Short mmCIF file of C-alpha atoms in Angstrom, two decimals:
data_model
loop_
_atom_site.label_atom_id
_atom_site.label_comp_id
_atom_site.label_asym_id
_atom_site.label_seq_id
_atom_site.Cartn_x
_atom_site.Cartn_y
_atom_site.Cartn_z
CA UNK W 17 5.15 54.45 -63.82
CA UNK W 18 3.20 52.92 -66.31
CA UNK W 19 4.20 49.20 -67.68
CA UNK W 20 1.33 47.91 -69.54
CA UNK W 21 0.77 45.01 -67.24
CA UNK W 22 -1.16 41.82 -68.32
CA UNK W 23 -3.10 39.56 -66.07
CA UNK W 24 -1.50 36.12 -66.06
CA UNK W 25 2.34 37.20 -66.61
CA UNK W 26 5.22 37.24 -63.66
CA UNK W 27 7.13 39.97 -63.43
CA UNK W 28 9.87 40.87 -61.04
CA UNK W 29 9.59 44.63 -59.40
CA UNK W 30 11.98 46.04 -57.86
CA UNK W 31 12.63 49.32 -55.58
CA UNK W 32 15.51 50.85 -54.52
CA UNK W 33 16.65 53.87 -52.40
CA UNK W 34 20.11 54.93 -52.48
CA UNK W 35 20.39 57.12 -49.69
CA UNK W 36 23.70 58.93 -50.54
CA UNK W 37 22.24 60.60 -53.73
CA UNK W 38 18.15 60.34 -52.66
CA UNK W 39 17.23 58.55 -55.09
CA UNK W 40 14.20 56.31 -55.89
CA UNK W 41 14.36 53.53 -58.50
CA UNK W 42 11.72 51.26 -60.12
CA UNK W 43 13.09 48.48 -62.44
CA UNK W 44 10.28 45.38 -64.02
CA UNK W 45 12.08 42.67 -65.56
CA UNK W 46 15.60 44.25 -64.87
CA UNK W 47 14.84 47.44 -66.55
CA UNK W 48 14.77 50.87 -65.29
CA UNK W 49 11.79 52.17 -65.38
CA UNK W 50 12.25 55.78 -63.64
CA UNK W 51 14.08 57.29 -61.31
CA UNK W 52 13.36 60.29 -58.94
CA UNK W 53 14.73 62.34 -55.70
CA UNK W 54 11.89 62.45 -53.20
CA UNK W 55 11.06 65.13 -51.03
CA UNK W 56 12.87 64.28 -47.39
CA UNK W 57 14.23 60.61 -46.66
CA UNK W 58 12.82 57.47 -47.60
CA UNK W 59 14.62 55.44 -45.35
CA UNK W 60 12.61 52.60 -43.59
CA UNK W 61 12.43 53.45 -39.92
CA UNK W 62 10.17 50.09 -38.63
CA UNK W 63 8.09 47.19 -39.86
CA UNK W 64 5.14 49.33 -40.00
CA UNK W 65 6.86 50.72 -43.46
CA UNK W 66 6.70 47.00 -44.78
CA UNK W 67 4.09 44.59 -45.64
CA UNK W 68 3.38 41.90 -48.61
CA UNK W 69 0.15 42.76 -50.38
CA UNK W 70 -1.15 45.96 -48.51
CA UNK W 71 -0.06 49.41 -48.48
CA UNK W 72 0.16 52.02 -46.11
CA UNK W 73 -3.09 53.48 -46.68
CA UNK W 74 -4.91 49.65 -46.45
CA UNK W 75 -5.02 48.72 -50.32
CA UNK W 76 -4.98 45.30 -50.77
CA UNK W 77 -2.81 43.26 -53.37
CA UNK W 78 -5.23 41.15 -55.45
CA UNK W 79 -3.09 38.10 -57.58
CA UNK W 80 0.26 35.81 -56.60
CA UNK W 81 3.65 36.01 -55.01
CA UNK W 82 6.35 33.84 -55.34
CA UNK W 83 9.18 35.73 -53.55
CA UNK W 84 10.32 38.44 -51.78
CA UNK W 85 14.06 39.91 -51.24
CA UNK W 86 14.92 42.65 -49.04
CA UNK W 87 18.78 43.58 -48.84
CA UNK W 88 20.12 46.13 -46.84
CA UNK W 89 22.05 47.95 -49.63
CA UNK W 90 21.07 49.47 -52.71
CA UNK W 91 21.74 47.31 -55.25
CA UNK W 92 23.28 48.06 -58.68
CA UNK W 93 21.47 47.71 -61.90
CA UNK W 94 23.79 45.03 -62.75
CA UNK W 95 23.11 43.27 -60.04
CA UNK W 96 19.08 43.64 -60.02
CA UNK W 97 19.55 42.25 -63.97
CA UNK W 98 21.58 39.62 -62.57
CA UNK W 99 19.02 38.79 -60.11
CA UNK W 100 16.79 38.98 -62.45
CA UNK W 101 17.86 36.23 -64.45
CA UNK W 102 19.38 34.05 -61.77
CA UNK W 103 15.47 33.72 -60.14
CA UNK W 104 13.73 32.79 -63.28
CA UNK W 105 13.04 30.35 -63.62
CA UNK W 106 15.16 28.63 -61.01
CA UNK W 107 17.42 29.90 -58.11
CA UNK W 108 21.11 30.41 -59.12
CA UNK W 109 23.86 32.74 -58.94
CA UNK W 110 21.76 35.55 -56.94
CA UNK W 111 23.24 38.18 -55.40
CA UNK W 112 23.05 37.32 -51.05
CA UNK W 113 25.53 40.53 -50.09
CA UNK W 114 23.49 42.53 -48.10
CA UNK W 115 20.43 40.28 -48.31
CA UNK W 116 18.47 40.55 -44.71
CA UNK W 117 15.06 39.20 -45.99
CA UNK W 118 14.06 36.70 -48.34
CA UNK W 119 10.81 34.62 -48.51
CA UNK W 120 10.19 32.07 -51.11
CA UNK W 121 6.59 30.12 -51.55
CA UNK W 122 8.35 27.69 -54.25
CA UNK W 123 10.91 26.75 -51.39
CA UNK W 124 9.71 24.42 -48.77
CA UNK W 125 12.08 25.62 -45.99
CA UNK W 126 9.95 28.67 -46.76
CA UNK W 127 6.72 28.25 -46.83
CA UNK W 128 5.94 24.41 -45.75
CA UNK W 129 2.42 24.69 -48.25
CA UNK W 130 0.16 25.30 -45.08
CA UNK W 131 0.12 27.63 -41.81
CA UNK W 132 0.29 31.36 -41.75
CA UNK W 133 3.64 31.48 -41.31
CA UNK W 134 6.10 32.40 -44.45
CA UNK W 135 9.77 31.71 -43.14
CA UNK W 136 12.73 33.92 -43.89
CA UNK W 137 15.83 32.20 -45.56
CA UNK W 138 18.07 35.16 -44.87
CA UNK W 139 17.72 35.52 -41.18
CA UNK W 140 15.11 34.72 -38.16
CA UNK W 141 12.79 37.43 -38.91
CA UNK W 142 9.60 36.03 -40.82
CA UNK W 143 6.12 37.15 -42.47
CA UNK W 144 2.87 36.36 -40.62
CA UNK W 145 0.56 35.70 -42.91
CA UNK W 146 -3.06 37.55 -42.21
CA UNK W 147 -6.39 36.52 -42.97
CA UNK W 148 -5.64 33.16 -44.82
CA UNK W 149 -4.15 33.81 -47.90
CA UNK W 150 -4.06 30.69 -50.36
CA UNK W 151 -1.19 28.25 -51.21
CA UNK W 152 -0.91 26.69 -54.55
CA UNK W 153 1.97 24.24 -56.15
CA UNK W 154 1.52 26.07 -59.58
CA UNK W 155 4.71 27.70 -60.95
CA UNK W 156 6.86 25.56 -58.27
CA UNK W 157 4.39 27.47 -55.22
CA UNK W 158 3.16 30.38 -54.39
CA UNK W 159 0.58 32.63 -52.41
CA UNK W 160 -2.68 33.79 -53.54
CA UNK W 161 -3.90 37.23 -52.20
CA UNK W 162 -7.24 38.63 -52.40
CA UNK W 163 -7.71 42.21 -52.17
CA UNK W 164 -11.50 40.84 -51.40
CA UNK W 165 -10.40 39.35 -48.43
CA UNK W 166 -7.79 41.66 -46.87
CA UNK W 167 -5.10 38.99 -46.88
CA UNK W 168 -1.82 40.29 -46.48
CA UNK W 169 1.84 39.70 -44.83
CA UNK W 170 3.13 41.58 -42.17
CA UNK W 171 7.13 42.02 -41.62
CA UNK W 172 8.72 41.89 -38.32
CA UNK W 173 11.09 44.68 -37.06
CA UNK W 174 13.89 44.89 -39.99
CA UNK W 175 15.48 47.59 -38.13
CA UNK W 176 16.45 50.76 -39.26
CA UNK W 177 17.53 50.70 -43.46
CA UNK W 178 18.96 54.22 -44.66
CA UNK W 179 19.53 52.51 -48.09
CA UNK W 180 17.33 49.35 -49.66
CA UNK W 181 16.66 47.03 -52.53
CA UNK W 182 13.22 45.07 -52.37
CA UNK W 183 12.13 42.77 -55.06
CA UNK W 184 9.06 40.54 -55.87
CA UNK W 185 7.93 38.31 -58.35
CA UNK W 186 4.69 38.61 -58.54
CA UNK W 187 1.26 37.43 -61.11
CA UNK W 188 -1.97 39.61 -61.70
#
């Protein structure tokens, strides 16, 4: 998907999988940006599926994160608009059905500004934070990853998700 991305804006991205009707969807900013029907199941089957600022094959996320959400349900695109705009730029009126993971750098219950641990507000489950990644107050807080310096999160066991939304705000 290409979205003309410029360093120094936030956007929100968000994935689903709707299970019923295997299908993929990629929304920035609230809008869809393409859907598909992958080969096979897409379900998320441990926490080795999930991490903040690496993928699978050990490519490393190089700017800022605010937030992350992870609900257990595939959100509607009414609902990811409405999340959209209750999150920026403060906290209000977000959807928490189905919500099983959400980390927030701007939040102090969150992320306390020091440590390398990045609390979950939704549950007990939270992010270990790998190789030091950098806290800063700008833009209310958030977490700095270099792709020079392998710094990542890693998830706990989520458990088994047939269906999922997951959504970030995230800077270049």
């Amino acid at each position: 998907v290409d979205a003309n991305l410029q360093i120094g804006t936030w956007y929100n991205a968000v994935c689903t999988y709707n299970s019923d009707t295997n299908t993929r969807s990629i929304y920035l900013d609230g809008i869809l940006l393409g859907s598909d029907n992958p080969a096979g199941t897409l379900a998320i089957t441990d926490a080795n599926n999930l991490t903040i600022g690496k993928t699978y094959t050990d490519e490393y996320f190089n700017g800022l994160i605010q937030n992350v959400n992870i609900y257990n349900v595939c959100l509607t695109s009414q609902e990811i608009m409405q999340n959209y705009f209750a999150l920026a730029p403060i906290i209000q009126d977000y959807v928490t059905d189905g919500l099983i993971f959400y980390v927030d750098a701007a939040n102090y219950a969150s992320y306390p500004n020091s440590g390398n641990t990045w609390y979950n507000l939704a549950g007990s489950q939270n992010v270990t934070l790998q190789n030091n990644p950098t806290f800063s107050t700008d833009n209310g807080g958030l977490i700095q990853f270099s792709s020079l310096a392998s710094q990542y999160g890693t998830y706990p066991d989520l458990g088994y998700l047939p269906e999922y939304t997951i959504s970030v705000w995230y800077n270049l």
